[in-house]
Tab-separated table of C-alpha atoms in Angstrom:
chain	number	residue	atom	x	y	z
A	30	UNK	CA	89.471	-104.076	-24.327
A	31	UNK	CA	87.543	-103.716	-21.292
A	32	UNK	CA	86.787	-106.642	-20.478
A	33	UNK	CA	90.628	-108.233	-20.335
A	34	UNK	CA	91.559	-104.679	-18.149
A	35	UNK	CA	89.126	-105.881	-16.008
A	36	UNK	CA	90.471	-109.420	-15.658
A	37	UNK	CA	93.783	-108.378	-15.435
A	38	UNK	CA	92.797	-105.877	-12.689
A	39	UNK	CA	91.164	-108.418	-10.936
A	40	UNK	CA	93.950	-111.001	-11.199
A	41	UNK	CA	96.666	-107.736	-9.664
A	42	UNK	CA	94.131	-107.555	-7.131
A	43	UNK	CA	94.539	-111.016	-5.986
A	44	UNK	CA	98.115	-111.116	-6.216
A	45	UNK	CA	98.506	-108.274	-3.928
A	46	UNK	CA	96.170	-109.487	-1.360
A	47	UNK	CA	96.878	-113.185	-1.746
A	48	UNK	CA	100.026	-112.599	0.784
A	49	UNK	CA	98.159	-110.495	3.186
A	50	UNK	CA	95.206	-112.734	3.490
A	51	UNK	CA	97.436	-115.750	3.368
A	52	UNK	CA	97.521	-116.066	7.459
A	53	UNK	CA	94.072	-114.588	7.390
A	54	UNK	CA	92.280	-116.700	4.949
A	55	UNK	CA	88.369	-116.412	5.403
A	56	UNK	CA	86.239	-119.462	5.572
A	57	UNK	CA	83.537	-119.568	2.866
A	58	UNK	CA	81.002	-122.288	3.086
A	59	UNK	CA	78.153	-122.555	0.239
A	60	UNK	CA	75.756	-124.883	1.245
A	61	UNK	CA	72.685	-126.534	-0.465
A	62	UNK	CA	70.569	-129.126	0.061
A	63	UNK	CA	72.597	-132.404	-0.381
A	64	UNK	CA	75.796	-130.361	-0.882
A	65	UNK	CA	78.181	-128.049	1.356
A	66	UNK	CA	81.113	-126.501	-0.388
A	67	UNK	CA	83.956	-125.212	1.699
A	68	UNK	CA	86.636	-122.963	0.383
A	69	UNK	CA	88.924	-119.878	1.483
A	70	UNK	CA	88.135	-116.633	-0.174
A	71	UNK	CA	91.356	-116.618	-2.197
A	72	UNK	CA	90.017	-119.760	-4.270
A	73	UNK	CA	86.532	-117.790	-4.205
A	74	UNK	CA	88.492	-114.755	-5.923
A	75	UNK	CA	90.288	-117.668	-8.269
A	76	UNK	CA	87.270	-118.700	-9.110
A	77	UNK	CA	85.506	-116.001	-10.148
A	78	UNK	CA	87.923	-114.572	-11.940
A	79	UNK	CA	87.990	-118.067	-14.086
A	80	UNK	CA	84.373	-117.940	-14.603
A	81	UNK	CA	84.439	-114.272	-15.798
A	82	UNK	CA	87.077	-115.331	-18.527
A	83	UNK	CA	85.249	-118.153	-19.540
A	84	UNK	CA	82.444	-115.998	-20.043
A	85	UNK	CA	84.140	-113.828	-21.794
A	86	UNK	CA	85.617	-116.394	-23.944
A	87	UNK	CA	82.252	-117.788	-25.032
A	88	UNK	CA	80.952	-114.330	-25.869
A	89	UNK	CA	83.921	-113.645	-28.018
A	90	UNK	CA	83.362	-116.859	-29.897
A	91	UNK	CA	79.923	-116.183	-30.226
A	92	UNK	CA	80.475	-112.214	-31.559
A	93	UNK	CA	83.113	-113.862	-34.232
A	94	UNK	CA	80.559	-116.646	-35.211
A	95	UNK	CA	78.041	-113.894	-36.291
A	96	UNK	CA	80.375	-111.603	-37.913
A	97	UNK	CA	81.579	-114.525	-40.088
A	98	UNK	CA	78.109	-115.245	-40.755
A	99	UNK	CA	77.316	-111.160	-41.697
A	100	UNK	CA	80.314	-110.833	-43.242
A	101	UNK	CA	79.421	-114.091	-45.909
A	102	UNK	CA	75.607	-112.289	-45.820
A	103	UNK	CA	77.350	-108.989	-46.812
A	104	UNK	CA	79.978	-110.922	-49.763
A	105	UNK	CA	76.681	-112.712	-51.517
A	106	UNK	CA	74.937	-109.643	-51.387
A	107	UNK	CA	77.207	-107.401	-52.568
A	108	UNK	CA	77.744	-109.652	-55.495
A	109	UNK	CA	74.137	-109.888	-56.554
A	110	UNK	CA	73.972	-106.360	-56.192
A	111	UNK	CA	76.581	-105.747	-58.716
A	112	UNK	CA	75.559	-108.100	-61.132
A	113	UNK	CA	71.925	-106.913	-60.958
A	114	UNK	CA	73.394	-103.444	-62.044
A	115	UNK	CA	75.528	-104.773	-64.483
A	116	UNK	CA	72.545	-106.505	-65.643
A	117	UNK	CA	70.230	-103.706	-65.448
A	118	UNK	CA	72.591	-101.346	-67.501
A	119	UNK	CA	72.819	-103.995	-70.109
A	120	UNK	CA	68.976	-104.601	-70.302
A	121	UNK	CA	68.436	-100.575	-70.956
A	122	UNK	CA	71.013	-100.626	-73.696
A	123	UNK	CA	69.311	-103.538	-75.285
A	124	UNK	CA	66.134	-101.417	-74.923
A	125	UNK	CA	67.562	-98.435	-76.891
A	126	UNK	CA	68.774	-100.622	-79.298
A	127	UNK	CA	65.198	-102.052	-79.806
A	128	UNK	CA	65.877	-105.748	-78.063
A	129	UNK	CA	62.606	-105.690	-75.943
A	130	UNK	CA	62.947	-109.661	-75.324
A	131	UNK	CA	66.335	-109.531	-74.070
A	132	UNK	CA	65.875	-106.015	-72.355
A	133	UNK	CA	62.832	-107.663	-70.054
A	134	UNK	CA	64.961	-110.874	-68.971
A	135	UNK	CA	68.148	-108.986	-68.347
A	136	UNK	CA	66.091	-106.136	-66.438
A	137	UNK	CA	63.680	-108.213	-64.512
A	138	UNK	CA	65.895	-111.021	-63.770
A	139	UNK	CA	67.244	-109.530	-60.339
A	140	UNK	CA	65.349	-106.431	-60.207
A	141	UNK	CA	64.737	-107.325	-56.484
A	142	UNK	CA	68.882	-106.817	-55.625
A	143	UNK	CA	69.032	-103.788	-57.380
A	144	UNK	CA	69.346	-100.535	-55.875
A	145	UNK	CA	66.200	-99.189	-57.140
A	146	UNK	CA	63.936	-102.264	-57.745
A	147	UNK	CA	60.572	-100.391	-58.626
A	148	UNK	CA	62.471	-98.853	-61.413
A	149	UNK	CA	63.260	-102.011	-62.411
A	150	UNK	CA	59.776	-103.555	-62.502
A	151	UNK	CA	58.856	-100.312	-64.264
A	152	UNK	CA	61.043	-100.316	-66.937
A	153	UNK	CA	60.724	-104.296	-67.134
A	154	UNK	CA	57.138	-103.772	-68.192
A	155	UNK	CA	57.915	-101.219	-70.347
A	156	UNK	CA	60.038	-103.985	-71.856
A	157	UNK	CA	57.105	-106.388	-72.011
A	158	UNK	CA	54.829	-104.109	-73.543
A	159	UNK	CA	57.528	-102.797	-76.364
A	160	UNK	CA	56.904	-106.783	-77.450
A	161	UNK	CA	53.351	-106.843	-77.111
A	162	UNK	CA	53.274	-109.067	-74.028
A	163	UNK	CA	50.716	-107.520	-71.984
A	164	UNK	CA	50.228	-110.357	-69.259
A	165	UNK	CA	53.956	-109.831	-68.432
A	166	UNK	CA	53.931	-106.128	-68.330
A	167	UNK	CA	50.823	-106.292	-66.196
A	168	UNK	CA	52.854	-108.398	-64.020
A	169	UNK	CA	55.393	-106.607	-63.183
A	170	UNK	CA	53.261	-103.605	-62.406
A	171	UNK	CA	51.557	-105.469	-59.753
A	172	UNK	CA	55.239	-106.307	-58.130
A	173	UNK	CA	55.885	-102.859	-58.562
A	174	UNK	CA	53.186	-101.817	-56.343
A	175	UNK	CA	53.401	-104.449	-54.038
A	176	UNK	CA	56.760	-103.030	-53.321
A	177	UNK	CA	56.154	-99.326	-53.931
A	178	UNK	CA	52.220	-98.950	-52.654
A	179	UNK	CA	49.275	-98.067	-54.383
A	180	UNK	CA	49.643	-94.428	-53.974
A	181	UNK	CA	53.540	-93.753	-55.496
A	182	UNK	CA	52.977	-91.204	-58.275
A	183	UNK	CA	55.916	-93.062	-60.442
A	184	UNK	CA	54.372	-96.679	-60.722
A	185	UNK	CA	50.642	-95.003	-61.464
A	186	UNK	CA	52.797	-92.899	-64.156
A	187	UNK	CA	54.107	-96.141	-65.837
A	188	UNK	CA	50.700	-98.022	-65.455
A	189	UNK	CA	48.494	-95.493	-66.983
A	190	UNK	CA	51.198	-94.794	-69.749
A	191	UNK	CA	51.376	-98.806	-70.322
A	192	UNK	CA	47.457	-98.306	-70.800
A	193	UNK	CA	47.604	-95.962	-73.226
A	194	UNK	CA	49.857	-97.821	-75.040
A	195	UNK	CA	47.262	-100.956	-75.105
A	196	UNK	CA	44.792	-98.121	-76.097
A	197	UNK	CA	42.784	-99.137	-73.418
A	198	UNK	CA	41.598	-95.577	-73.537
A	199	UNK	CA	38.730	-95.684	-71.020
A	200	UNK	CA	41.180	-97.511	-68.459
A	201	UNK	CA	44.001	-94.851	-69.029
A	202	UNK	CA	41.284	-91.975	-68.508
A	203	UNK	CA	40.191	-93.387	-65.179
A	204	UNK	CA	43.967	-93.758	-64.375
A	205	UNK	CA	45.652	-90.463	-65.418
A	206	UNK	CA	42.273	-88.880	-63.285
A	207	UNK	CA	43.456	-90.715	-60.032
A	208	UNK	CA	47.096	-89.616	-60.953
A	209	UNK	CA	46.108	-85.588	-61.169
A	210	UNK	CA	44.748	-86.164	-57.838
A	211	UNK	CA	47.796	-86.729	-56.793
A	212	UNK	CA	49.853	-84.375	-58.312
A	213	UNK	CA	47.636	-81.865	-60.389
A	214	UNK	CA	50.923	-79.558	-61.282
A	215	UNK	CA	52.839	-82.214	-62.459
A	216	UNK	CA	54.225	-81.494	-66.040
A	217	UNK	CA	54.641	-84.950	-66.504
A	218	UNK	CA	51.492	-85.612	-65.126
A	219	UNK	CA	49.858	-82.657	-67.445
A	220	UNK	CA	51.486	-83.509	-70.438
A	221	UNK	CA	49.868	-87.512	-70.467
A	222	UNK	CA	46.652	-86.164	-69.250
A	223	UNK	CA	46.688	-84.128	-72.262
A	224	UNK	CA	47.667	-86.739	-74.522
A	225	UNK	CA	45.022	-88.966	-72.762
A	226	UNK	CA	41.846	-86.467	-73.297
A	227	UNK	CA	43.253	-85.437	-76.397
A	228	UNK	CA	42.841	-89.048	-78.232
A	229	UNK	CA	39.363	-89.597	-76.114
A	230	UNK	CA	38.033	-86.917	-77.006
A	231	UNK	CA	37.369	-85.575	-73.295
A	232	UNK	CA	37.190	-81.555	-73.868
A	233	UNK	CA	35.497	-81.557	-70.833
A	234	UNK	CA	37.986	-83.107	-68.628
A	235	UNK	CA	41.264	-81.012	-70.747
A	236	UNK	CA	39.462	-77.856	-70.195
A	237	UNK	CA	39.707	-78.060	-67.038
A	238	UNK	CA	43.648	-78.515	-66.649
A	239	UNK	CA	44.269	-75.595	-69.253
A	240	UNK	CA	45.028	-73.154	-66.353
A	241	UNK	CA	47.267	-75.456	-64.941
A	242	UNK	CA	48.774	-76.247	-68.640
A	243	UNK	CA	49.251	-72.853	-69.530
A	244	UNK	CA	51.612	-72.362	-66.219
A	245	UNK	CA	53.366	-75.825	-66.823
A	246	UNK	CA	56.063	-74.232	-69.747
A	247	UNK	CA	55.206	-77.522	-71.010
A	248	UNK	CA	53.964	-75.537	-74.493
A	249	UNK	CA	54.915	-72.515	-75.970
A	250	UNK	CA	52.224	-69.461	-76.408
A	251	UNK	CA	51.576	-70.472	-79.811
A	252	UNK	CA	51.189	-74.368	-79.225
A	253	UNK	CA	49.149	-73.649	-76.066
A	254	UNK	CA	46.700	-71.479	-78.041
A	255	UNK	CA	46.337	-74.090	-80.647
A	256	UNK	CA	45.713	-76.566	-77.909
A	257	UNK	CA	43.505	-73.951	-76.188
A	258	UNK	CA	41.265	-73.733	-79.509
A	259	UNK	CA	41.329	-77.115	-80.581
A	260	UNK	CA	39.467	-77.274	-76.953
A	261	UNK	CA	37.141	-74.903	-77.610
A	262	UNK	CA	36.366	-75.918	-80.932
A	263	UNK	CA	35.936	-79.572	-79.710
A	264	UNK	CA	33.324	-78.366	-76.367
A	265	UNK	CA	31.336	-76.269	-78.949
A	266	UNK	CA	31.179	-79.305	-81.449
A	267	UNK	CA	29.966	-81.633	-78.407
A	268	UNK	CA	27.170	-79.074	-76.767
A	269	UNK	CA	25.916	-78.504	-80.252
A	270	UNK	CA	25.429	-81.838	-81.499
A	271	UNK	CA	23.701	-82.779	-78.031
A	272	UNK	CA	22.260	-80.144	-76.983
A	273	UNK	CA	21.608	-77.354	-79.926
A	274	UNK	CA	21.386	-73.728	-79.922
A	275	UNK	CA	20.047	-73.763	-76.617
A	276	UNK	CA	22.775	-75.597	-74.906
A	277	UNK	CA	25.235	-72.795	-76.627
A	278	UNK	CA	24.136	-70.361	-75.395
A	279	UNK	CA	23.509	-71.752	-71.844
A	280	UNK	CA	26.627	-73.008	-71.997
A	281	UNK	CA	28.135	-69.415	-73.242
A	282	UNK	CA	26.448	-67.762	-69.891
A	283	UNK	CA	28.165	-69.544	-67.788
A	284	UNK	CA	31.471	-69.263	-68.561
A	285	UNK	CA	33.647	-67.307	-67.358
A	286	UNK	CA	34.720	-63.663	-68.837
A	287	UNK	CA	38.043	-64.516	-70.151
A	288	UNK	CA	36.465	-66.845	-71.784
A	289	UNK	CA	33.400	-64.918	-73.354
A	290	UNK	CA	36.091	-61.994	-74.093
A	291	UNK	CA	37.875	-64.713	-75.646
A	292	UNK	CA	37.314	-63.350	-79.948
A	293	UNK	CA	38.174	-67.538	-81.198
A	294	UNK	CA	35.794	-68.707	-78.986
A	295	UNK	CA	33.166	-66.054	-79.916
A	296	UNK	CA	33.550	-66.709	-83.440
A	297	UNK	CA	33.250	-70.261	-82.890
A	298	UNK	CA	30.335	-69.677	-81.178
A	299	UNK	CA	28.833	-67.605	-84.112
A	300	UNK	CA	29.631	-70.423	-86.823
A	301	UNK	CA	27.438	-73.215	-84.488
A	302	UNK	CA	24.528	-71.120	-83.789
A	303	UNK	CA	24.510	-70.166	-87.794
A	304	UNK	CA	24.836	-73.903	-88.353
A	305	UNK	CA	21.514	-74.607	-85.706
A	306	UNK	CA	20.135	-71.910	-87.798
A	307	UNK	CA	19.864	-69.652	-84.850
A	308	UNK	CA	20.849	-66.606	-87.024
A	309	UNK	CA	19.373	-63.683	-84.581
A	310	UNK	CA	21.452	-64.618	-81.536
A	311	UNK	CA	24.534	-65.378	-84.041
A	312	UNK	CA	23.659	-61.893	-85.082
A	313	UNK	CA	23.896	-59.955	-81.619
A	314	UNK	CA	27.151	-62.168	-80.930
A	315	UNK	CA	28.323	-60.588	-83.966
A	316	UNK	CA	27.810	-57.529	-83.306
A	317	UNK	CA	29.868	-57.271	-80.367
A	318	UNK	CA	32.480	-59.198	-82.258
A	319	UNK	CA	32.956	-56.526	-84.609
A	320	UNK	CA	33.027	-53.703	-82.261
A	321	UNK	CA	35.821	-54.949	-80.554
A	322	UNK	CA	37.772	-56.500	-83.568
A	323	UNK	CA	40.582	-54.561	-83.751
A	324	UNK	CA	42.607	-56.364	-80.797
A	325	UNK	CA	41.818	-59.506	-82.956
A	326	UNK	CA	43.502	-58.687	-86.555
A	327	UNK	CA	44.010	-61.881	-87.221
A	328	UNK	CA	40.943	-63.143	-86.916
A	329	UNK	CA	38.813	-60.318	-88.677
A	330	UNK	CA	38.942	-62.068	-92.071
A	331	UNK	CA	37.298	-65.225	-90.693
A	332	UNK	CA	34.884	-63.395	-89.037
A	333	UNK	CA	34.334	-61.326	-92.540
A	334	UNK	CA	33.562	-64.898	-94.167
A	335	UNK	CA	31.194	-66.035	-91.364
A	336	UNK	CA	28.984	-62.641	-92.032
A	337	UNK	CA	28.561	-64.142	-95.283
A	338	UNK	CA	26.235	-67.022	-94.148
A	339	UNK	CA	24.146	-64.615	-92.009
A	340	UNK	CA	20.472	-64.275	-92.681
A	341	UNK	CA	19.725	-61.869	-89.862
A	342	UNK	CA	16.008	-60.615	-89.475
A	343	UNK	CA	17.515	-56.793	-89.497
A	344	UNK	CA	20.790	-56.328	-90.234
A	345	UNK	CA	21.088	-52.562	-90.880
A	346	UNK	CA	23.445	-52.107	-87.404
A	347	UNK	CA	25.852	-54.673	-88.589
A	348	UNK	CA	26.326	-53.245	-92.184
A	349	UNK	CA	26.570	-49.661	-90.241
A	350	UNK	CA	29.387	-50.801	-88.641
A	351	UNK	CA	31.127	-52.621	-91.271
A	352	UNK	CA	30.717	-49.271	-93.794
A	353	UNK	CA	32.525	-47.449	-90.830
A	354	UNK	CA	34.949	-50.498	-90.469
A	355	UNK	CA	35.659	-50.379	-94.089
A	356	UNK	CA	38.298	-46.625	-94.214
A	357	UNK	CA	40.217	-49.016	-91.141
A	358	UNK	CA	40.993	-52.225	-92.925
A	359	UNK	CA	43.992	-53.833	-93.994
A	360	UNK	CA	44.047	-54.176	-97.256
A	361	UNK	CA	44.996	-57.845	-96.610
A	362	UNK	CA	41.304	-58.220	-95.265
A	363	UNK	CA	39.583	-55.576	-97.175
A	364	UNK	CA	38.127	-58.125	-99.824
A	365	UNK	CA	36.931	-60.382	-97.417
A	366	UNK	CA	34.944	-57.059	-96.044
A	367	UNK	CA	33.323	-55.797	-99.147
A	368	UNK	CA	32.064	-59.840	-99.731
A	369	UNK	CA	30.635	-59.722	-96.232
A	370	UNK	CA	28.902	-56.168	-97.241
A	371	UNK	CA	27.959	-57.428	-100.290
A	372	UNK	CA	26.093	-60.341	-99.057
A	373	UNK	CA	23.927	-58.487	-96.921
A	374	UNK	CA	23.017	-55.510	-99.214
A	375	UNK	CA	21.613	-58.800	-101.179
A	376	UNK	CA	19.861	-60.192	-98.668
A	377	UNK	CA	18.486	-57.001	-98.000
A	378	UNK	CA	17.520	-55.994	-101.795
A	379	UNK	CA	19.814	-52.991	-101.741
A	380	UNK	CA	21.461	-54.149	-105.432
A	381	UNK	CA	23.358	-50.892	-105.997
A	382	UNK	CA	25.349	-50.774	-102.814
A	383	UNK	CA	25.801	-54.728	-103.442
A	384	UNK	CA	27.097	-53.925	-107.158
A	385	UNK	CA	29.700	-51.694	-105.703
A	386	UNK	CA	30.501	-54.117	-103.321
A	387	UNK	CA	30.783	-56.780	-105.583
A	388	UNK	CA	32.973	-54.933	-108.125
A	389	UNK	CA	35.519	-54.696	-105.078
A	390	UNK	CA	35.313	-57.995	-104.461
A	391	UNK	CA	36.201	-59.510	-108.235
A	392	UNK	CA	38.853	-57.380	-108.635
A	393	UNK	CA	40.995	-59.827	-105.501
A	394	UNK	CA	41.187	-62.591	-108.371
A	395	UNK	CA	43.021	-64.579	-105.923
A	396	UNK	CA	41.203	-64.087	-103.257
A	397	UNK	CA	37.904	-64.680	-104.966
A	398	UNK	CA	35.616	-67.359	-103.851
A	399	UNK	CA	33.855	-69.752	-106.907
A	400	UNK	CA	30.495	-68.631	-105.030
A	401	UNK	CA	31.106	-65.505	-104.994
A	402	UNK	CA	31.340	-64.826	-109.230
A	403	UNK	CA	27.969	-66.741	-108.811
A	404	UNK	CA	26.833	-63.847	-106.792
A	405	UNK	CA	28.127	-61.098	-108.545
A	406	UNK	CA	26.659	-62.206	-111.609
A	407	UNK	CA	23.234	-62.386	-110.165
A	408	UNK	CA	24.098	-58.700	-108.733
A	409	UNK	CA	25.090	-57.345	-111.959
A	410	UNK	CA	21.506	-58.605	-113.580
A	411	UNK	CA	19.208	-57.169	-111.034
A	412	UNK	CA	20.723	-53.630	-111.923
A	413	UNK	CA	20.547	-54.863	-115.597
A	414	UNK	CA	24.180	-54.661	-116.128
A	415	UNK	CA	24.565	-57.518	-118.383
A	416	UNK	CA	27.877	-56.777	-120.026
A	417	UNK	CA	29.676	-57.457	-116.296
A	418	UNK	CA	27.252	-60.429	-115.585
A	419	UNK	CA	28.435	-61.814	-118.755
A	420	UNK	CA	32.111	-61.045	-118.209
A	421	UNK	CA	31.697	-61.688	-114.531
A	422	UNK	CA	31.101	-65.790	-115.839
A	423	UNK	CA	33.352	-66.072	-118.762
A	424	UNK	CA	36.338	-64.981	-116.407
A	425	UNK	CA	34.617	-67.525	-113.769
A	426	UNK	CA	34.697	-70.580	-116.448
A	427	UNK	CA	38.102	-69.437	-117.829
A	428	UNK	CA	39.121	-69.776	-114.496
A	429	UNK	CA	37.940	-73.073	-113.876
A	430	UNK	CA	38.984	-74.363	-117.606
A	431	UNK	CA	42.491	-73.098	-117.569
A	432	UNK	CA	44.912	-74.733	-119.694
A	433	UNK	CA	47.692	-74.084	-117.054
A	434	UNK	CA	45.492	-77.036	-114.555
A	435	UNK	CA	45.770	-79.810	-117.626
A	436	UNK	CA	47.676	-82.636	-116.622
A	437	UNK	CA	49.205	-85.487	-118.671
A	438	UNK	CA	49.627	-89.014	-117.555
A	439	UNK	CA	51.693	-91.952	-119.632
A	440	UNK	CA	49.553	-94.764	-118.896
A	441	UNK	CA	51.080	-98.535	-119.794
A	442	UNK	CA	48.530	-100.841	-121.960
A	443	UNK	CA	49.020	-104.224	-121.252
A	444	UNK	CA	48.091	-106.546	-124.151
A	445	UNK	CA	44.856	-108.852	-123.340
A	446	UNK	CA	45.856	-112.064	-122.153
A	447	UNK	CA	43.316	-113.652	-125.653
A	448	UNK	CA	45.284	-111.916	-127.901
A	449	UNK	CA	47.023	-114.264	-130.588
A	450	UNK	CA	50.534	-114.704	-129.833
A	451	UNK	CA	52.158	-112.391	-132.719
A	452	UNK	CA	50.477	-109.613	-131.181
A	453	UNK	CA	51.172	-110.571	-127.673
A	454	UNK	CA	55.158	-110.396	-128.630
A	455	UNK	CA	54.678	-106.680	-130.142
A	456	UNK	CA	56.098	-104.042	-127.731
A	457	UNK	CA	53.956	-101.948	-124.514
A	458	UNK	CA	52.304	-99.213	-126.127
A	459	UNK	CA	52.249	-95.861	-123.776
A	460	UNK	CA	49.631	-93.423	-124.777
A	461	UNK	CA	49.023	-89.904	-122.836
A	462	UNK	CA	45.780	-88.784	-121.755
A	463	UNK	CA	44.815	-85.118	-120.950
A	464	UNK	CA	42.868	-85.064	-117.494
A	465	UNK	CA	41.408	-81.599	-116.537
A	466	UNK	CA	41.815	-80.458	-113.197
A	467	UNK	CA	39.523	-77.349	-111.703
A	468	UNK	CA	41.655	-75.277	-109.302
């Protein structure tokens, strides 16, 4: 719009001052070498104002040329763009429906024109490796980070979770560590890590996220403890086989005090060092687990059991405390208490307080151990009480031989394939056969 104000401003300008230069008309001589042009400055003004519309003109045609060519650009691209969505949304509904073939080609096709591409690649792979094509899931990873970089947390996601699913377990480890580097709080993150460790076997490496687990909300208190324990159990389980009693209990000092407060751990503790047959550090640990069992209810009755396989040197503190812990049981965990007791009156020859024990302990039929009428019968003899030794192992292999446990199973005889034919013709036989089952 500028541009023809300013030609038409220059064209006013020369018809108002054509007349009043007409008898005044300048002389204007351009001169080069071979050439001298002569002209009045009315034809100069003429003249430029010619050239500056010719200009003008040219630019004009040029500006529409290009706009033509952006607006054709802008047509074919919109259109690919729209049919790599449609194509897109159709390729994910093929992928919930379980179509991984068609769901890769319809996905992958123009993931380049859609508006997210590197979700495209992603969930192209995820495609490939639904069908067990790993080459072409591997593929489109690598376009995914071509386009994305090396460092985007959401194509590392999909390549270590593509990993896992090739149970390539030591390449998804090394991958999901890389990953919590770059986002260590990442619930997503967290929750493959975990699944990652947890099929490797890596306590080591899922111990140390737990903190950052446990503030996640990924679990609930009661799945997080399981998951907390199934830790611990599986760290304990790894030091003792490598490194024995030793290792435990180097290991033990240096963690940290939540942890050595911690009464699942301790326990588990206890039941490795009896199984390296360290029974006088097992013994100490015990003894501080039973002092401060009462915040840990639940888990009094295990400990109870453990006492049971503990040959201490001198045990006369622990039994102390467990007379004194006796008036303060449940009666839930009472049993388990007096077999604990019991055990270690035995194993240190004190058969009358063990025969009280062990009366206790056979009247919780249901609670009672096979081992433990063993026990009790030997109890009973040393204090030559024969008559409950005697009654203590009919019960026992009543028990055992109850007629409730007999099962009956109809079992199909097939005539020999020798036989002659008139017995061949004769009708399956079905017989039923007592099988007896020990509870």
């Amino acid at each position: 719009m500028f541009k023809v104000l300013f030609l038409m401003l220059a064209l006013l300008a020369g018809l108002i001052a054509g007349p009043y230069l007409s008898g005044k008309q300048g002389y204007v001589l351009i001169a080069t070498n071979s050439h001298n042009i002569e002209m009045s400055i009315t034809t100069l003004i003429i003249f430029f104002v010619m050239a500056m519309a010719i200009v003008y003109l040219l630019e004009w045609l040029v500006s529409l040329f290009f706009k033509w060519s952006n607006n054709s650009y802008n047509f074919f691209s919109k259109r690919k763009r729209i049919k790599a969505q449609q194509q897109t949304l159709e390729g994910l509904m093929r992928m919930n429906e379980g179509d991984y073939s068609k769901a890769e080609k319809l996905i992958g096709k123009n993931a380049k024109h859609s508006a997210e591409p590197i979700l495209n690649f992603i969930k192209a792979a995820e495609a490939a490796q639904q069908r067990g094509d790993e080459f072409s899931a591997n593929r489109y990873l690598i376009e995914a980070t071509e386009l994305a970089g090396s460092d985007n947390l959401l194509v590392e996601l999909a390549r270590t979770r593509i990993l896992l699913q090739q149970n390539k377990l030591p390449a998804a480890r090394s991958a999901v560590d890389s990953v919590l580097e770059m986002a260590p709080r990442n619930p997503e993150v967290l929750k493959l890590a975990t699944e990652i460790y947890s099929r490797s076997k890596a306590f080591a490496a899922l111990d140390n996220i737990l903190n950052n687990l446990e503030n996640s909300g990924l679990y609930s208190q009661q799945e997080f403890i399981k998951l907390q324990h199934q830790v611990e159990d599986g760290l304990l389980d790894e030091i003792m086989n490598e490194d024995g009693a030793d290792g435990l209990l180097a290991w033990w000092n240096d963690q940290s005090r939540k942890r050595r407060n911690n009464f699942y751990a301790k326990l588990g503790l206890i039941k490795r060092l009896i199984d390296c047959n360290d029974h006088d550090s097992a013994y100490e640990l015990t003894l501080d687990a039973v002092k401060k069992i009462d915040d840990n209810r639940d888990l009094s009755g295990e400990l109870f059991n453990v006492i049971t396989r503990l040959q201490a040197t001198d045990s006369s503190k622990l039994m102390k405390l467990l007379e004194k812990r006796a008036s303060s049981t449940s009666s839930e965990n009472l049993c388990a208490l007096n077999r604990a007791l019991g055990y270690l009156y035995v194993r240190n020859d004190n058969f009358l307080k063990a025969t009280e024990a062990f009366k206790k302990v056979i009247t919780c039929s249901e609670k009672l151990d096979p081992n433990d009428a063993t026990m009790a019968a030997y109890v009973f003899e040393q204090v030559q009480d024969f008559d409950a030794a005697k009654s203590v192992r009919e019960t026992s292999l009543k028990t055992a031989m109850a007629v409730d446990n007999l099962k009956t199973e109809e079992i199909v005889v097939e005539p020999p394939a020798f036989l002659p034919e008139s017995v061949e013709n004769k009708p399956q036989e079905t017989v039923k056969t007592a099988q007896w089952v020990s509870k």
